[in-house]
PDB file of C-alpha atoms in Angstrom:
ATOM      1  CA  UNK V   1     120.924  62.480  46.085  1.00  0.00           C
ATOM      2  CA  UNK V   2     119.378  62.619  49.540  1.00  0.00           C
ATOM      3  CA  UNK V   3     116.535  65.201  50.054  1.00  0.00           C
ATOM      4  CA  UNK V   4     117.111  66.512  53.399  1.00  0.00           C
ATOM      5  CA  UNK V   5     121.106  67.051  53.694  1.00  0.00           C
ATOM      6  CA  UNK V   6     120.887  69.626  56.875  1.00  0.00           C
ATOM      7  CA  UNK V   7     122.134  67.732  60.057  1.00  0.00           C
ATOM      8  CA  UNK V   8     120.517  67.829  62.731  1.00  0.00           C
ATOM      9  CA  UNK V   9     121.287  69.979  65.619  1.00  0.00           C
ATOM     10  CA  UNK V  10     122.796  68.697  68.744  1.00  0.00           C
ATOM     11  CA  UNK V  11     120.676  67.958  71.591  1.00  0.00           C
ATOM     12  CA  UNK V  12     121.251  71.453  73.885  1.00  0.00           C
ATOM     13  CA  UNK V  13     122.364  70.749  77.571  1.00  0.00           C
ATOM     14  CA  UNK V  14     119.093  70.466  79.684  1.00  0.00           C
ATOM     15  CA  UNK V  15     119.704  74.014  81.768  1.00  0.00           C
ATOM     16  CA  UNK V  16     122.075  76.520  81.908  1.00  0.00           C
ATOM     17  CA  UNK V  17     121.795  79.918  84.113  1.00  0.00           C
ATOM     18  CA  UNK V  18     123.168  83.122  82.769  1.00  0.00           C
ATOM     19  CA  UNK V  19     124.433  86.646  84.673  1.00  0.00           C
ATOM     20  CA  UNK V  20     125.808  87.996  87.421  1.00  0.00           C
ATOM     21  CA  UNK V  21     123.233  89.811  89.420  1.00  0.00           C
ATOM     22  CA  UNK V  22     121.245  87.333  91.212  1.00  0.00           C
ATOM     23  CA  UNK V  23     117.762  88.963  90.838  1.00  0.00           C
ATOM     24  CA  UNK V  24     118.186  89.131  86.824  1.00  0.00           C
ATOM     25  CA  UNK V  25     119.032  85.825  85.554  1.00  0.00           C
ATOM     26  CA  UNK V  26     118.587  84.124  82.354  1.00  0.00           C
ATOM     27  CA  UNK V  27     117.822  80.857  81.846  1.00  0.00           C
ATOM     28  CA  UNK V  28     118.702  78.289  79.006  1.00  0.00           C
ATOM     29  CA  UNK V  29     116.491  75.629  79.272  1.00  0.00           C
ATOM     30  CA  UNK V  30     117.256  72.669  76.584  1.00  0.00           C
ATOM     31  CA  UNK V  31     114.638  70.494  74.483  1.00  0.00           C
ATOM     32  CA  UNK V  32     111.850  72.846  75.707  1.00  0.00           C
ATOM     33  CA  UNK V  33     109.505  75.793  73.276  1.00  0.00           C
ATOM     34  CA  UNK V  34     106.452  77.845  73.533  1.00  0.00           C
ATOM     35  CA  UNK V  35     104.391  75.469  75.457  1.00  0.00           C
ATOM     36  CA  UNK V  36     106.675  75.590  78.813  1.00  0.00           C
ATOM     37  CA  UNK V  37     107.728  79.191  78.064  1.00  0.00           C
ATOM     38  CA  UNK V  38     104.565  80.880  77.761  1.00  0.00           C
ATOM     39  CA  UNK V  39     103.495  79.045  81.068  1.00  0.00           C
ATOM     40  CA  UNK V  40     106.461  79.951  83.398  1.00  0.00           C
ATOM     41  CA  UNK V  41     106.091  83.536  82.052  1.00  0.00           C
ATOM     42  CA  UNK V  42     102.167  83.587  82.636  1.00  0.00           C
ATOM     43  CA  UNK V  43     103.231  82.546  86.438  1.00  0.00           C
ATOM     44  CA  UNK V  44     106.082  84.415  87.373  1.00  0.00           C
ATOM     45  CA  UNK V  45     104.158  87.748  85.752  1.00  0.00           C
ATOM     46  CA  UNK V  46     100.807  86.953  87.413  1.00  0.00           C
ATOM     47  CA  UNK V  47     101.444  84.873  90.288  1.00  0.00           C
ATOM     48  CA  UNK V  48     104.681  86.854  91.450  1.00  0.00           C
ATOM     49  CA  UNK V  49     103.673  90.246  90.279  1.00  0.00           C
ATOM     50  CA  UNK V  50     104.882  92.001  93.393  1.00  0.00           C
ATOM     51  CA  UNK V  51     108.542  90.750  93.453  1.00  0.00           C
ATOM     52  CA  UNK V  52     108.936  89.979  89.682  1.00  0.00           C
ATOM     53  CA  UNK V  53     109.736  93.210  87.250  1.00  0.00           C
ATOM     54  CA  UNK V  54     109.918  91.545  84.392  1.00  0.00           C
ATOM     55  CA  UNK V  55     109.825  87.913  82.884  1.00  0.00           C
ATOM     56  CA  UNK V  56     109.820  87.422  78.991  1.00  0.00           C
ATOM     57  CA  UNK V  57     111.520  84.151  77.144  1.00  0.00           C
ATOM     58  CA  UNK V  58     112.115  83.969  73.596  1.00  0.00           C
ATOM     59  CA  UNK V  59     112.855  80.191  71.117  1.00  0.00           C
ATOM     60  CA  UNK V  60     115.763  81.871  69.154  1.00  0.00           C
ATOM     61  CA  UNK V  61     115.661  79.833  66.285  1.00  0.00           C
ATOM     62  CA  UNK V  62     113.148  76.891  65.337  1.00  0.00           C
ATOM     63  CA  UNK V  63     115.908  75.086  64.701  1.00  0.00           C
ATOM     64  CA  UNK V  64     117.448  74.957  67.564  1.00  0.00           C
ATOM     65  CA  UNK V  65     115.463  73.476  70.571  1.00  0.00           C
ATOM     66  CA  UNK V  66     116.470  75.705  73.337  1.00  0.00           C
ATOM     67  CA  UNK V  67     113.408  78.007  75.224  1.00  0.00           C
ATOM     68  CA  UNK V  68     115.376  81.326  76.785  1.00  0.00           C
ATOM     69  CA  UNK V  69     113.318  82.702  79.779  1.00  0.00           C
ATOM     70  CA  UNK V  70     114.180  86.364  81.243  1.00  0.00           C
ATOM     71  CA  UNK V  71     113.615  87.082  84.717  1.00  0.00           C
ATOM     72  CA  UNK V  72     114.262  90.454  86.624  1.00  0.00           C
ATOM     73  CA  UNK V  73     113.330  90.678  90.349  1.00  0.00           C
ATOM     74  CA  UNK V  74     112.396  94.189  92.020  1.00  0.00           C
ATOM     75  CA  UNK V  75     115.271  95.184  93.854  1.00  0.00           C
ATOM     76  CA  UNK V  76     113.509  96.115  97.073  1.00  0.00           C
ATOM     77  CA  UNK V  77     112.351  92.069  97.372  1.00  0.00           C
ATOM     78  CA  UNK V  78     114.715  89.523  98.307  1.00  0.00           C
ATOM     79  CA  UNK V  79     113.687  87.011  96.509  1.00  0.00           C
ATOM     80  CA  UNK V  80     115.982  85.731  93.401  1.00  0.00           C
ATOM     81  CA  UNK V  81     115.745  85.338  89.759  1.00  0.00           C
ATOM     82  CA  UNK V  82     116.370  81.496  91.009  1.00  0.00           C
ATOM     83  CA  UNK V  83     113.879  81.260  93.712  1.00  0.00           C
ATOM     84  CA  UNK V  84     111.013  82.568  91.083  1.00  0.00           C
ATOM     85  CA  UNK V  85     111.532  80.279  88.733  1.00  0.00           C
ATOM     86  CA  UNK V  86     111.390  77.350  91.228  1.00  0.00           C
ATOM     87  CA  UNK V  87     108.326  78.503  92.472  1.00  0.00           C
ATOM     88  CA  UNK V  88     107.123  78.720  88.805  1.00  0.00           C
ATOM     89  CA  UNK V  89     107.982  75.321  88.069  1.00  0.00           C
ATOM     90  CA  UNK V  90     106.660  74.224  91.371  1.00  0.00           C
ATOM     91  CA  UNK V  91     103.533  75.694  90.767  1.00  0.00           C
ATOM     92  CA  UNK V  92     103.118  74.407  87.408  1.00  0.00           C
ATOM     93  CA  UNK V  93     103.734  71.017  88.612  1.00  0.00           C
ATOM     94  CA  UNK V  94     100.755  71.137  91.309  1.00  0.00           C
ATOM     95  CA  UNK V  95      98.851  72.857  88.451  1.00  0.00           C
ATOM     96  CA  UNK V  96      99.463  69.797  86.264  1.00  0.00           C
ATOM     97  CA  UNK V  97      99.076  67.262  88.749  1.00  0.00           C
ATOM     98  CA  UNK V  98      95.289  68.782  89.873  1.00  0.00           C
ATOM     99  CA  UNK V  99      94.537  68.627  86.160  1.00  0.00           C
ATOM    100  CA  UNK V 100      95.516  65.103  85.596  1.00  0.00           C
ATOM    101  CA  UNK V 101      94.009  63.934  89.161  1.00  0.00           C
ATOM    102  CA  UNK V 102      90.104  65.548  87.500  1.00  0.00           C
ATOM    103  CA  UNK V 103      90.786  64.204  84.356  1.00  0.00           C
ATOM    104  CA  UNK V 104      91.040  60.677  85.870  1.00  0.00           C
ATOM    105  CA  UNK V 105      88.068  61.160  88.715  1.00  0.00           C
ATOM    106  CA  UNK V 106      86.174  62.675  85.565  1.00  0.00           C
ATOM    107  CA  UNK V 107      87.044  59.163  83.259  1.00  0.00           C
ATOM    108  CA  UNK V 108      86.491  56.482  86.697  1.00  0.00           C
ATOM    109  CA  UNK V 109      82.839  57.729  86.385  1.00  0.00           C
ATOM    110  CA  UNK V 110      82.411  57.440  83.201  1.00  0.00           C
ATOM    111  CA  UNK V 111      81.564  61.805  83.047  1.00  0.00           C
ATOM    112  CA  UNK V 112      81.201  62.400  79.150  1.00  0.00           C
ATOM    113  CA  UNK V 113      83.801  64.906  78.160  1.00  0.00           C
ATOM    114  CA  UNK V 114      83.640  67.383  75.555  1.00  0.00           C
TER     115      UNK V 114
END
């Protein structure tokens, strides 16, 4: 008798975008959680705040690796659902690479970290 008989889900596709309107999208972004969706919302909220309404995301099930993310432009901007999020991502990137670029200056001099 095996012990763990639930198989495992499939592997989601790596992005899908939902809607019609283009300033209120949502996006289905496979393999990803918490970690990416908290941070996209966190910068389309405060780094966007004047064009973005709302951005939310939700991991419907545990079980199922797919991160949903929400995004609603104000109608009066011209920016896109689209655009925001590649900003996001852009930004997050740059973010990521400054981080990495003082954690290696930080271990070449040999800077104790704690």
């Amino acid at each position: 008798m095996s012990v763990n008989t639930t198989p495992v889900a499939p592997i989601p596709e790596p992005l899908s975008i939902h809607g019609t309107d283009p300033q209120s999208l949502t996006f289905r972004i496979g393999s990803e959680d918490h970690t990416l969706g908290n941070s996209l919302r966190h910068l389309l909220v405060k780094g966007m705040e004047s064009s973005v309404s709302f951005a939310g995301y939700s991991v419907p099930h545990p079980s199922e690796h797919v991160l949903q993310l929400r995004v609603q432009m104000d109608k009066s901007q011209n920016t896109t659902a689209k655009e925001a999020v590649v900003e996001a991502c852009d930004t997050l990137g740059k973010l990521c690479d400054h981080i990495k670029a003082e954690v290696e200056k930080s271990h070449s001099n040999n800077v104790k970290i704690e």
